JSON list of C-alpha atoms in Angstrom, two decimals:
[
{"chain": "A", "resi": 176, "resn": "GLU", "atom": "CA", "xyz": [87.17, 97.47, 89.36]},
{"chain": "A", "resi": 177, "resn": "VAL", "atom": "CA", "xyz": [86.97, 94.76, 91.96]},
{"chain": "A", "resi": 178, "resn": "GLN", "atom": "CA", "xyz": [85.33, 94.95, 94.99]},
{"chain": "A", "resi": 179, "resn": "VAL", "atom": "CA", "xyz": [84.57, 93.23, 98.45]},
{"chain": "A", "resi": 180, "resn": "VAL", "atom": "CA", "xyz": [81.61, 94.12, 100.83]},
{"chain": "A", "resi": 181, "resn": "GLU", "atom": "CA", "xyz": [81.08, 92.49, 104.10]},
{"chain": "A", "resi": 182, "resn": "SER", "atom": "CA", "xyz": [77.79, 92.98, 105.73]},
{"chain": "A", "resi": 183, "resn": "GLY", "atom": "CA", "xyz": [76.11, 91.44, 108.83]},
{"chain": "A", "resi": 184, "resn": "GLY", "atom": "CA", "xyz": [77.95, 92.39, 112.52]},
{"chain": "A", "resi": 185, "resn": "GLY", "atom": "CA", "xyz": [76.47, 93.62, 115.31]},
{"chain": "A", "resi": 186, "resn": "LEU", "atom": "CA", "xyz": [76.42, 93.72, 118.56]},
{"chain": "A", "resi": 187, "resn": "VAL", "atom": "CA", "xyz": [75.51, 90.03, 120.48]},
{"chain": "A", "resi": 188, "resn": "GLN", "atom": "CA", "xyz": [75.52, 88.38, 123.18]},
{"chain": "A", "resi": 189, "resn": "PRO", "atom": "CA", "xyz": [78.13, 85.61, 124.55]},
{"chain": "A", "resi": 190, "resn": "GLY", "atom": "CA", "xyz": [76.76, 82.25, 123.42]},
{"chain": "A", "resi": 191, "resn": "GLY", "atom": "CA", "xyz": [74.45, 83.65, 120.48]},
{"chain": "A", "resi": 192, "resn": "SER", "atom": "CA", "xyz": [75.29, 83.64, 116.77]},
{"chain": "A", "resi": 193, "resn": "LEU", "atom": "CA", "xyz": [76.30, 85.98, 113.48]},
{"chain": "A", "resi": 194, "resn": "ARG", "atom": "CA", "xyz": [75.84, 85.49, 110.33]},
{"chain": "A", "resi": 195, "resn": "LEU", "atom": "CA", "xyz": [79.00, 87.80, 107.93]},
{"chain": "A", "resi": 196, "resn": "SER", "atom": "CA", "xyz": [78.29, 87.96, 104.20]},
{"chain": "A", "resi": 197, "resn": "CYS", "atom": "CA", "xyz": [80.91, 89.26, 101.66]},
{"chain": "A", "resi": 198, "resn": "ALA", "atom": "CA", "xyz": [79.98, 90.13, 98.23]},
{"chain": "A", "resi": 199, "resn": "ALA", "atom": "CA", "xyz": [82.90, 90.20, 95.53]},
{"chain": "A", "resi": 200, "resn": "SER", "atom": "CA", "xyz": [82.92, 91.43, 92.29]},
{"chain": "A", "resi": 201, "resn": "GLY", "atom": "CA", "xyz": [85.10, 91.83, 89.62]},
{"chain": "A", "resi": 202, "resn": "PHE", "atom": "CA", "xyz": [86.41, 88.67, 89.81]},
{"chain": "A", "resi": 203, "resn": "THR", "atom": "CA", "xyz": [84.67, 84.80, 91.04]},
{"chain": "A", "resi": 204, "resn": "VAL", "atom": "CA", "xyz": [84.48, 83.70, 94.33]},
{"chain": "A", "resi": 205, "resn": "GLY", "atom": "CA", "xyz": [84.75, 80.09, 93.63]},
{"chain": "A", "resi": 206, "resn": "SER", "atom": "CA", "xyz": [87.56, 80.27, 91.40]},
{"chain": "A", "resi": 207, "resn": "ASN", "atom": "CA", "xyz": [89.59, 81.98, 94.53]},
{"chain": "A", "resi": 208, "resn": "TYR", "atom": "CA", "xyz": [91.28, 80.94, 97.95]},
{"chain": "A", "resi": 209, "resn": "MET", "atom": "CA", "xyz": [89.08, 83.39, 100.32]},
{"chain": "A", "resi": 210, "resn": "TYR", "atom": "CA", "xyz": [89.98, 83.82, 103.91]},
{"chain": "A", "resi": 211, "resn": "TRP", "atom": "CA", "xyz": [88.37, 85.31, 106.88]},
{"chain": "A", "resi": 212, "resn": "VAL", "atom": "CA", "xyz": [90.90, 87.76, 108.76]},
{"chain": "A", "resi": 213, "resn": "ARG", "atom": "CA", "xyz": [90.02, 89.47, 112.03]},
{"chain": "A", "resi": 214, "resn": "GLN", "atom": "CA", "xyz": [91.52, 92.44, 114.37]},
{"chain": "A", "resi": 215, "resn": "ALA", "atom": "CA", "xyz": [91.12, 93.02, 117.24]},
{"chain": "A", "resi": 216, "resn": "PRO", "atom": "CA", "xyz": [90.35, 96.43, 118.50]},
{"chain": "A", "resi": 217, "resn": "GLY", "atom": "CA", "xyz": [93.97, 97.57, 118.80]},
{"chain": "A", "resi": 218, "resn": "LYS", "atom": "CA", "xyz": [95.40, 93.91, 117.87]},
{"chain": "A", "resi": 219, "resn": "GLY", "atom": "CA", "xyz": [97.17, 92.41, 115.04]},
{"chain": "A", "resi": 220, "resn": "LEU", "atom": "CA", "xyz": [95.68, 90.80, 111.89]},
{"chain": "A", "resi": 221, "resn": "GLU", "atom": "CA", "xyz": [94.87, 86.73, 112.76]},
{"chain": "A", "resi": 222, "resn": "TRP", "atom": "CA", "xyz": [93.00, 84.58, 109.48]},
{"chain": "A", "resi": 223, "resn": "ILE", "atom": "CA", "xyz": [90.42, 82.65, 111.07]},
{"chain": "A", "resi": 224, "resn": "SER", "atom": "CA", "xyz": [89.23, 80.51, 108.49]},
{"chain": "A", "resi": 225, "resn": "VAL", "atom": "CA", "xyz": [89.68, 80.09, 104.62]},
{"chain": "A", "resi": 226, "resn": "ILE", "atom": "CA", "xyz": [86.83, 77.98, 101.41]},
{"chain": "A", "resi": 227, "resn": "TYR", "atom": "CA", "xyz": [89.54, 76.70, 99.07]},
{"chain": "A", "resi": 228, "resn": "THR", "atom": "CA", "xyz": [88.33, 76.89, 95.38]},
{"chain": "A", "resi": 229, "resn": "GLY", "atom": "CA", "xyz": [87.84, 72.81, 95.62]},
{"chain": "A", "resi": 230, "resn": "GLY", "atom": "CA", "xyz": [85.64, 73.92, 98.63]},
{"chain": "A", "resi": 231, "resn": "THR", "atom": "CA", "xyz": [87.93, 72.29, 101.44]},
{"chain": "A", "resi": 232, "resn": "THR", "atom": "CA", "xyz": [87.83, 74.66, 104.66]},
{"chain": "A", "resi": 233, "resn": "TYR", "atom": "CA", "xyz": [90.46, 75.35, 107.10]},
{"chain": "A", "resi": 234, "resn": "TYR", "atom": "CA", "xyz": [90.02, 77.22, 110.82]},
{"chain": "A", "resi": 235, "resn": "ALA", "atom": "CA", "xyz": [92.32, 78.46, 112.85]},
{"chain": "A", "resi": 236, "resn": "ASP", "atom": "CA", "xyz": [92.45, 76.39, 116.50]},
{"chain": "A", "resi": 237, "resn": "SER", "atom": "CA", "xyz": [90.78, 79.89, 117.87]},
{"chain": "A", "resi": 238, "resn": "VAL", "atom": "CA", "xyz": [87.51, 79.34, 115.95]},
{"chain": "A", "resi": 239, "resn": "LYS", "atom": "CA", "xyz": [87.17, 75.69, 114.47]},
{"chain": "A", "resi": 240, "resn": "GLY", "atom": "CA", "xyz": [84.10, 74.08, 115.97]},
{"chain": "A", "resi": 241, "resn": "ARG", "atom": "CA", "xyz": [82.24, 77.89, 116.41]},
{"chain": "A", "resi": 242, "resn": "PHE", "atom": "CA", "xyz": [82.22, 78.47, 113.12]},
{"chain": "A", "resi": 243, "resn": "THR", "atom": "CA", "xyz": [81.62, 78.32, 109.32]},
{"chain": "A", "resi": 244, "resn": "ILE", "atom": "CA", "xyz": [83.47, 78.84, 106.16]},
{"chain": "A", "resi": 245, "resn": "SER", "atom": "CA", "xyz": [80.51, 78.69, 103.07]},
{"chain": "A", "resi": 246, "resn": "ARG", "atom": "CA", "xyz": [79.81, 80.56, 99.43]},
{"chain": "A", "resi": 247, "resn": "LYS", "atom": "CA", "xyz": [77.36, 80.90, 97.18]},
{"chain": "A", "resi": 248, "resn": "ASN", "atom": "CA", "xyz": [79.07, 80.28, 93.66]},
{"chain": "A", "resi": 249, "resn": "SER", "atom": "CA", "xyz": [75.43, 81.59, 92.29]},
{"chain": "A", "resi": 250, "resn": "ASN", "atom": "CA", "xyz": [75.77, 84.89, 94.69]},
{"chain": "A", "resi": 251, "resn": "ASN", "atom": "CA", "xyz": [78.90, 85.46, 94.21]},
{"chain": "A", "resi": 252, "resn": "THR", "atom": "CA", "xyz": [78.84, 85.76, 98.19]},
{"chain": "A", "resi": 253, "resn": "LEU", "atom": "CA", "xyz": [81.37, 84.00, 100.84]},
{"chain": "A", "resi": 254, "resn": "PHE", "atom": "CA", "xyz": [79.01, 83.76, 104.25]},
{"chain": "A", "resi": 255, "resn": "LEU", "atom": "CA", "xyz": [81.05, 82.94, 107.90]},
{"chain": "A", "resi": 256, "resn": "GLN", "atom": "CA", "xyz": [78.67, 81.53, 110.09]},
{"chain": "A", "resi": 257, "resn": "MET", "atom": "CA", "xyz": [79.49, 82.42, 113.81]},
{"chain": "A", "resi": 258, "resn": "ASN", "atom": "CA", "xyz": [78.23, 79.86, 116.48]},
{"chain": "A", "resi": 259, "resn": "SER", "atom": "CA", "xyz": [78.50, 80.29, 120.22]},
{"chain": "A", "resi": 260, "resn": "LEU", "atom": "CA", "xyz": [80.13, 83.15, 120.45]},
{"chain": "A", "resi": 261, "resn": "ARG", "atom": "CA", "xyz": [82.41, 84.74, 122.70]},
{"chain": "A", "resi": 262, "resn": "PRO", "atom": "CA", "xyz": [84.17, 88.60, 124.09]},
{"chain": "A", "resi": 263, "resn": "GLU", "atom": "CA", "xyz": [86.96, 87.79, 122.48]},
{"chain": "A", "resi": 264, "resn": "ASP", "atom": "CA", "xyz": [85.48, 86.80, 118.84]},
{"chain": "A", "resi": 265, "resn": "THR", "atom": "CA", "xyz": [85.35, 90.66, 119.50]},
{"chain": "A", "resi": 266, "resn": "ALA", "atom": "CA", "xyz": [86.99, 91.82, 116.44]},
{"chain": "A", "resi": 267, "resn": "LEU", "atom": "CA", "xyz": [87.36, 93.77, 112.67]},
{"chain": "A", "resi": 268, "resn": "TYR", "atom": "CA", "xyz": [86.06, 90.83, 110.53]},
{"chain": "A", "resi": 269, "resn": "TYR", "atom": "CA", "xyz": [88.03, 91.20, 107.00]},
{"chain": "A", "resi": 270, "resn": "CYS", "atom": "CA", "xyz": [86.66, 89.25, 103.87]},
{"chain": "A", "resi": 271, "resn": "ALA", "atom": "CA", "xyz": [89.91, 88.59, 101.60]},
{"chain": "A", "resi": 272, "resn": "LYS", "atom": "CA", "xyz": [90.75, 86.98, 98.47]},
{"chain": "A", "resi": 273, "resn": "VAL", "atom": "CA", "xyz": [94.14, 84.92, 98.03]},
{"chain": "A", "resi": 274, "resn": "ARG", "atom": "CA", "xyz": [96.35, 85.76, 94.66]},
{"chain": "A", "resi": 275, "resn": "SER", "atom": "CA", "xyz": [98.50, 82.85, 94.72]},
{"chain": "A", "resi": 276, "resn": "GLY", "atom": "CA", "xyz": [101.96, 82.30, 92.17]},
{"chain": "A", "resi": 277, "resn": "VAL", "atom": "CA", "xyz": [105.43, 80.39, 92.46]},
{"chain": "A", "resi": 278, "resn": "TRP", "atom": "CA", "xyz": [106.21, 83.45, 94.97]},
{"chain": "A", "resi": 279, "resn": "GLY", "atom": "CA", "xyz": [103.67, 81.94, 97.18]},
{"chain": "A", "resi": 280, "resn": "TYR", "atom": "CA", "xyz": [100.63, 82.97, 98.77]},
{"chain": "A", "resi": 281, "resn": "TYR", "atom": "CA", "xyz": [99.07, 87.09, 99.33]},
{"chain": "A", "resi": 282, "resn": "PHE", "atom": "CA", "xyz": [95.75, 88.47, 100.07]},
{"chain": "A", "resi": 283, "resn": "ASP", "atom": "CA", "xyz": [95.33, 91.10, 97.15]},
{"chain": "A", "resi": 284, "resn": "TYR", "atom": "CA", "xyz": [91.64, 91.94, 97.69]},
{"chain": "A", "resi": 285, "resn": "TRP", "atom": "CA", "xyz": [90.15, 92.67, 101.21]},
{"chain": "A", "resi": 286, "resn": "GLY", "atom": "CA", "xyz": [86.66, 94.17, 102.46]},
{"chain": "A", "resi": 287, "resn": "GLN", "atom": "CA", "xyz": [86.45, 97.08, 104.59]},
{"chain": "A", "resi": 288, "resn": "GLY", "atom": "CA", "xyz": [85.98, 95.44, 107.45]},
{"chain": "A", "resi": 289, "resn": "ILE", "atom": "CA", "xyz": [82.71, 94.72, 109.06]},
{"chain": "A", "resi": 290, "resn": "PRO", "atom": "CA", "xyz": [82.95, 95.17, 113.12]},
{"chain": "A", "resi": 291, "resn": "VAL", "atom": "CA", "xyz": [81.83, 92.20, 115.77]},
{"chain": "A", "resi": 292, "resn": "THR", "atom": "CA", "xyz": [80.84, 92.70, 119.82]},
{"chain": "A", "resi": 293, "resn": "VAL", "atom": "CA", "xyz": [80.23, 90.17, 121.31]},
{"chain": "A", "resi": 294, "resn": "SER", "atom": "CA", "xyz": [79.50, 91.73, 125.16]},
{"chain": "A", "resi": 295, "resn": "SER", "atom": "CA", "xyz": [76.33, 91.31, 127.32]},
{"chain": "B", "resi": 44, "resn": "ASP", "atom": "CA", "xyz": [101.12, 77.02, 112.61]},
{"chain": "B", "resi": 45, "resn": "ILE", "atom": "CA", "xyz": [104.50, 79.07, 111.64]},
{"chain": "B", "resi": 46, "resn": "GLN", "atom": "CA", "xyz": [105.39, 82.06, 114.11]},
{"chain": "B", "resi": 47, "resn": "MET", "atom": "CA", "xyz": [106.23, 85.85, 112.80]},
{"chain": "B", "resi": 48, "resn": "THR", "atom": "CA", "xyz": [108.06, 87.87, 115.98]},
{"chain": "B", "resi": 49, "resn": "GLN", "atom": "CA", "xyz": [107.80, 91.75, 114.32]},
{"chain": "B", "resi": 50, "resn": "SER", "atom": "CA", "xyz": [110.30, 93.84, 115.86]},
{"chain": "B", "resi": 51, "resn": "PRO", "atom": "CA", "xyz": [110.34, 96.23, 117.00]},
{"chain": "B", "resi": 52, "resn": "SER", "atom": "CA", "xyz": [106.82, 96.85, 117.77]},
{"chain": "B", "resi": 53, "resn": "SER", "atom": "CA", "xyz": [106.84, 100.48, 117.49]},
{"chain": "B", "resi": 54, "resn": "LEU", "atom": "CA", "xyz": [109.65, 103.45, 116.65]},
{"chain": "B", "resi": 55, "resn": "SER", "atom": "CA", "xyz": [109.81, 107.17, 116.34]},
{"chain": "B", "resi": 56, "resn": "ALA", "atom": "CA", "xyz": [111.69, 108.79, 113.51]},
{"chain": "B", "resi": 57, "resn": "SER", "atom": "CA", "xyz": [111.63, 111.96, 112.04]},
{"chain": "B", "resi": 58, "resn": "VAL", "atom": "CA", "xyz": [110.84, 112.67, 108.29]},
{"chain": "B", "resi": 59, "resn": "GLY", "atom": "CA", "xyz": [113.73, 111.54, 106.22]},
{"chain": "B", "resi": 60, "resn": "ASP", "atom": "CA", "xyz": [115.37, 108.94, 107.88]},
{"chain": "B", "resi": 61, "resn": "ARG", "atom": "CA", "xyz": [115.56, 105.20, 106.89]},
{"chain": "B", "resi": 62, "resn": "VAL", "atom": "CA", "xyz": [113.76, 102.90, 109.74]},
{"chain": "B", "resi": 63, "resn": "THR", "atom": "CA", "xyz": [114.63, 98.75, 109.48]},
{"chain": "B", "resi": 64, "resn": "ILE", "atom": "CA", "xyz": [111.62, 97.08, 110.36]},
{"chain": "B", "resi": 65, "resn": "SER", "atom": "CA", "xyz": [112.31, 93.03, 111.14]},
{"chain": "B", "resi": 66, "resn": "CYS", "atom": "CA", "xyz": [110.84, 89.82, 110.93]},
{"chain": "B", "resi": 67, "resn": "ARG", "atom": "CA", "xyz": [111.28, 86.48, 112.40]},
{"chain": "B", "resi": 68, "resn": "ALA", "atom": "CA", "xyz": [110.35, 83.40, 111.74]},
{"chain": "B", "resi": 69, "resn": "SER", "atom": "CA", "xyz": [109.77, 80.51, 114.12]},
{"chain": "B", "resi": 70, "resn": "GLN", "atom": "CA", "xyz": [111.33, 78.15, 110.75]},
{"chain": "B", "resi": 71, "resn": "SER", "atom": "CA", "xyz": [112.83, 78.33, 107.41]},
{"chain": "B", "resi": 72, "resn": "ILE", "atom": "CA", "xyz": [109.96, 80.61, 104.61]},
{"chain": "B", "resi": 73, "resn": "ALA", "atom": "CA", "xyz": [112.73, 80.32, 101.92]},
{"chain": "B", "resi": 74, "resn": "THR", "atom": "CA", "xyz": [111.55, 84.34, 100.27]},
{"chain": "B", "resi": 75, "resn": "HIS", "atom": "CA", "xyz": [107.50, 83.02, 100.94]},
{"chain": "B", "resi": 76, "resn": "LEU", "atom": "CA", "xyz": [107.13, 86.61, 103.14]},
{"chain": "B", "resi": 77, "resn": "ASN", "atom": "CA", "xyz": [105.06, 89.48, 102.27]},
{"chain": "B", "resi": 78, "resn": "TRP", "atom": "CA", "xyz": [104.81, 93.10, 103.80]},
{"chain": "B", "resi": 79, "resn": "TYR", "atom": "CA", "xyz": [101.55, 94.64, 104.40]},
{"chain": "B", "resi": 80, "resn": "GLN", "atom": "CA", "xyz": [101.11, 98.47, 105.30]},
{"chain": "B", "resi": 81, "resn": "GLN", "atom": "CA", "xyz": [98.14, 99.33, 107.39]},
{"chain": "B", "resi": 82, "resn": "LYS", "atom": "CA", "xyz": [97.08, 102.83, 108.03]},
{"chain": "B", "resi": 83, "resn": "PRO", "atom": "CA", "xyz": [95.37, 104.09, 111.19]},
{"chain": "B", "resi": 84, "resn": "GLY", "atom": "CA", "xyz": [91.14, 103.05, 110.53]},
{"chain": "B", "resi": 85, "resn": "LYS", "atom": "CA", "xyz": [92.56, 101.20, 107.12]},
{"chain": "B", "resi": 86, "resn": "VAL", "atom": "CA", "xyz": [92.49, 98.32, 105.50]},
{"chain": "B", "resi": 87, "resn": "PRO", "atom": "CA", "xyz": [95.74, 96.77, 105.15]},
{"chain": "B", "resi": 88, "resn": "THR", "atom": "CA", "xyz": [97.58, 96.90, 101.84]},
{"chain": "B", "resi": 89, "resn": "LEU", "atom": "CA", "xyz": [100.09, 94.95, 99.91]},
{"chain": "B", "resi": 90, "resn": "LEU", "atom": "CA", "xyz": [103.75, 96.37, 99.98]},
{"chain": "B", "resi": 91, "resn": "ILE", "atom": "CA", "xyz": [106.15, 93.70, 99.37]},
{"chain": "B", "resi": 92, "resn": "TYR", "atom": "CA", "xyz": [105.74, 90.00, 98.04]},
{"chain": "B", "resi": 93, "resn": "SER", "atom": "CA", "xyz": [107.75, 87.15, 97.71]},
{"chain": "B", "resi": 94, "resn": "ALA", "atom": "CA", "xyz": [110.11, 89.22, 100.40]},
{"chain": "B", "resi": 95, "resn": "SER", "atom": "CA", "xyz": [111.41, 92.15, 98.30]},
{"chain": "B", "resi": 96, "resn": "THR", "atom": "CA", "xyz": [109.03, 92.23, 95.46]},
{"chain": "B", "resi": 97, "resn": "LEU", "atom": "CA", "xyz": [107.64, 95.42, 94.93]},
{"chain": "B", "resi": 98, "resn": "GLN", "atom": "CA", "xyz": [103.97, 95.38, 94.21]},
{"chain": "B", "resi": 99, "resn": "SER", "atom": "CA", "xyz": [102.74, 97.69, 91.90]},
{"chain": "B", "resi": 100, "resn": "GLY", "atom": "CA", "xyz": [101.91, 101.27, 93.03]},
{"chain": "B", "resi": 101, "resn": "VAL", "atom": "CA", "xyz": [104.01, 100.98, 96.15]},
{"chain": "B", "resi": 102, "resn": "PRO", "atom": "CA", "xyz": [107.36, 104.05, 95.99]},
{"chain": "B", "resi": 103, "resn": "SER", "atom": "CA", "xyz": [110.21, 102.62, 95.71]},
{"chain": "B", "resi": 104, "resn": "ARG", "atom": "CA", "xyz": [111.56, 103.86, 99.00]},
{"chain": "B", "resi": 105, "resn": "PHE", "atom": "CA", "xyz": [110.25, 100.68, 100.14]},
{"chain": "B", "resi": 106, "resn": "GLY", "atom": "CA", "xyz": [112.03, 97.51, 100.14]},
{"chain": "B", "resi": 107, "resn": "GLY", "atom": "CA", "xyz": [112.42, 94.07, 101.21]},
{"chain": "B", "resi": 108, "resn": "SER", "atom": "CA", "xyz": [115.18, 91.62, 101.57]},
{"chain": "B", "resi": 109, "resn": "GLY", "atom": "CA", "xyz": [115.79, 88.50, 103.06]},
{"chain": "B", "resi": 110, "resn": "SER", "atom": "CA", "xyz": [115.23, 84.67, 102.79]},
{"chain": "B", "resi": 111, "resn": "GLY", "atom": "CA", "xyz": [115.02, 81.88, 105.37]},
{"chain": "B", "resi": 112, "resn": "THR", "atom": "CA", "xyz": [114.12, 82.68, 108.77]},
{"chain": "B", "resi": 113, "resn": "ASP", "atom": "CA", "xyz": [115.17, 86.43, 109.13]},
{"chain": "B", "resi": 114, "resn": "PHE", "atom": "CA", "xyz": [112.88, 89.08, 107.30]},
{"chain": "B", "resi": 115, "resn": "THR", "atom": "CA", "xyz": [113.90, 92.85, 106.42]},
{"chain": "B", "resi": 116, "resn": "LEU", "atom": "CA", "xyz": [111.56, 95.82, 105.47]},
{"chain": "B", "resi": 117, "resn": "THR", "atom": "CA", "xyz": [113.55, 99.29, 105.06]},
{"chain": "B", "resi": 118, "resn": "ILE", "atom": "CA", "xyz": [111.21, 102.53, 104.29]},
{"chain": "B", "resi": 119, "resn": "SER", "atom": "CA", "xyz": [114.92, 104.87, 102.99]},
{"chain": "B", "resi": 120, "resn": "ASN", "atom": "CA", "xyz": [113.71, 108.83, 103.29]},
{"chain": "B", "resi": 121, "resn": "LEU", "atom": "CA", "xyz": [110.47, 108.60, 105.77]},
{"chain": "B", "resi": 122, "resn": "GLN", "atom": "CA", "xyz": [108.03, 110.11, 104.41]},
{"chain": "B", "resi": 123, "resn": "PRO", "atom": "CA", "xyz": [104.19, 111.57, 106.82]},
{"chain": "B", "resi": 124, "resn": "GLU", "atom": "CA", "xyz": [102.03, 109.75, 104.79]},
{"chain": "B", "resi": 125, "resn": "ASP", "atom": "CA", "xyz": [103.65, 106.21, 106.25]},
{"chain": "B", "resi": 126, "resn": "LEU", "atom": "CA", "xyz": [102.08, 106.34, 109.76]},
{"chain": "B", "resi": 127, "resn": "ALA", "atom": "CA", "xyz": [101.08, 103.06, 109.88]},
{"chain": "B", "resi": 128, "resn": "THR", "atom": "CA", "xyz": [101.40, 99.58, 111.05]},
{"chain": "B", "resi": 129, "resn": "TYR", "atom": "CA", "xyz": [103.44, 97.34, 108.53]},
{"chain": "B", "resi": 130, "resn": "TYR", "atom": "CA", "xyz": [103.31, 93.17, 109.20]},
{"chain": "B", "resi": 131, "resn": "CYS", "atom": "CA", "xyz": [104.86, 90.78, 107.84]},
{"chain": "B", "resi": 132, "resn": "GLN", "atom": "CA", "xyz": [102.88, 87.43, 106.64]},
{"chain": "B", "resi": 133, "resn": "GLN", "atom": "CA", "xyz": [104.55, 84.23, 105.19]},
{"chain": "B", "resi": 134, "resn": "SER", "atom": "CA", "xyz": [102.63, 82.20, 102.77]},
{"chain": "B", "resi": 135, "resn": "TYR", "atom": "CA", "xyz": [104.78, 78.84, 103.22]},
{"chain": "B", "resi": 136, "resn": "ARG", "atom": "CA", "xyz": [102.77, 76.71, 104.92]},
{"chain": "B", "resi": 137, "resn": "THR", "atom": "CA", "xyz": [99.42, 77.36, 104.54]},
{"chain": "B", "resi": 138, "resn": "PRO", "atom": "CA", "xyz": [96.31, 77.14, 105.41]},
{"chain": "B", "resi": 139, "resn": "ALA", "atom": "CA", "xyz": [97.51, 79.22, 108.06]},
{"chain": "B", "resi": 140, "resn": "LEU", "atom": "CA", "xyz": [99.08, 82.75, 106.25]},
{"chain": "B", "resi": 141, "resn": "THR", "atom": "CA", "xyz": [100.10, 83.88, 110.42]},
{"chain": "B", "resi": 142, "resn": "PHE", "atom": "CA", "xyz": [100.91, 87.14, 110.33]},
{"chain": "B", "resi": 143, "resn": "GLY", "atom": "CA", "xyz": [103.65, 89.44, 112.47]},
{"chain": "B", "resi": 144, "resn": "GLY", "atom": "CA", "xyz": [102.52, 90.79, 115.71]},
{"chain": "B", "resi": 145, "resn": "GLY", "atom": "CA", "xyz": [103.13, 94.72, 113.59]},
{"chain": "B", "resi": 146, "resn": "THR", "atom": "CA", "xyz": [105.14, 97.29, 114.02]},
{"chain": "B", "resi": 147, "resn": "LYS", "atom": "CA", "xyz": [103.76, 100.83, 114.73]},
{"chain": "B", "resi": 148, "resn": "VAL", "atom": "CA", "xyz": [105.59, 103.60, 112.97]},
{"chain": "B", "resi": 149, "resn": "GLU", "atom": "CA", "xyz": [105.09, 106.80, 114.28]},
{"chain": "B", "resi": 150, "resn": "ILE", "atom": "CA", "xyz": [106.91, 110.21, 112.85]},
{"chain": "B", "resi": 151, "resn": "LYS", "atom": "CA", "xyz": [108.63, 112.84, 115.16]}
]
């Protein structure tokens, strides 16, 4: 059975840092495209970062230079290091696995979401 | 990034109604379009991929169509459990798998 469990969120002051973790079971993190997607309160879904199987990483402009995605294959865990946090980063953060094929890419498994609140 | 625009942003319909949600891409995405359902307080779940392929386990009252820039999600015979926000998502241009702004479906 596939499980994706995020941890590490919470309340942080503007300018502060947090590290999110996403522990997976039932599939191998390093063998899949893994995304972080966030959802601000009452808002829609926004992709913010991805790590490909080969280790290449990409970021949305909104977080580039402040967030870093990584993984630890031995622990089958994905991470998101968030620095220089701003109030507009307040959101529910999801770790999500992508399934790919000739049809393109879709998110087939999501974590439960972890809340991050940036406020003084 | 490819921009995805959904309409309407919200709608209210009665049980048994046929509901149509539109999604437009800022450029052609062929049929690389997915639809998700997010029930209140829950995680998004995949309904349809590749514009019209129903994900396993999804009721047949959900259907998708379209190609290029214009796509439609149809819910025939709306049920109370369909109360949710629906999102389209393009997968033509990676890594930016962009979503539409969402359509909130309420039951009258």
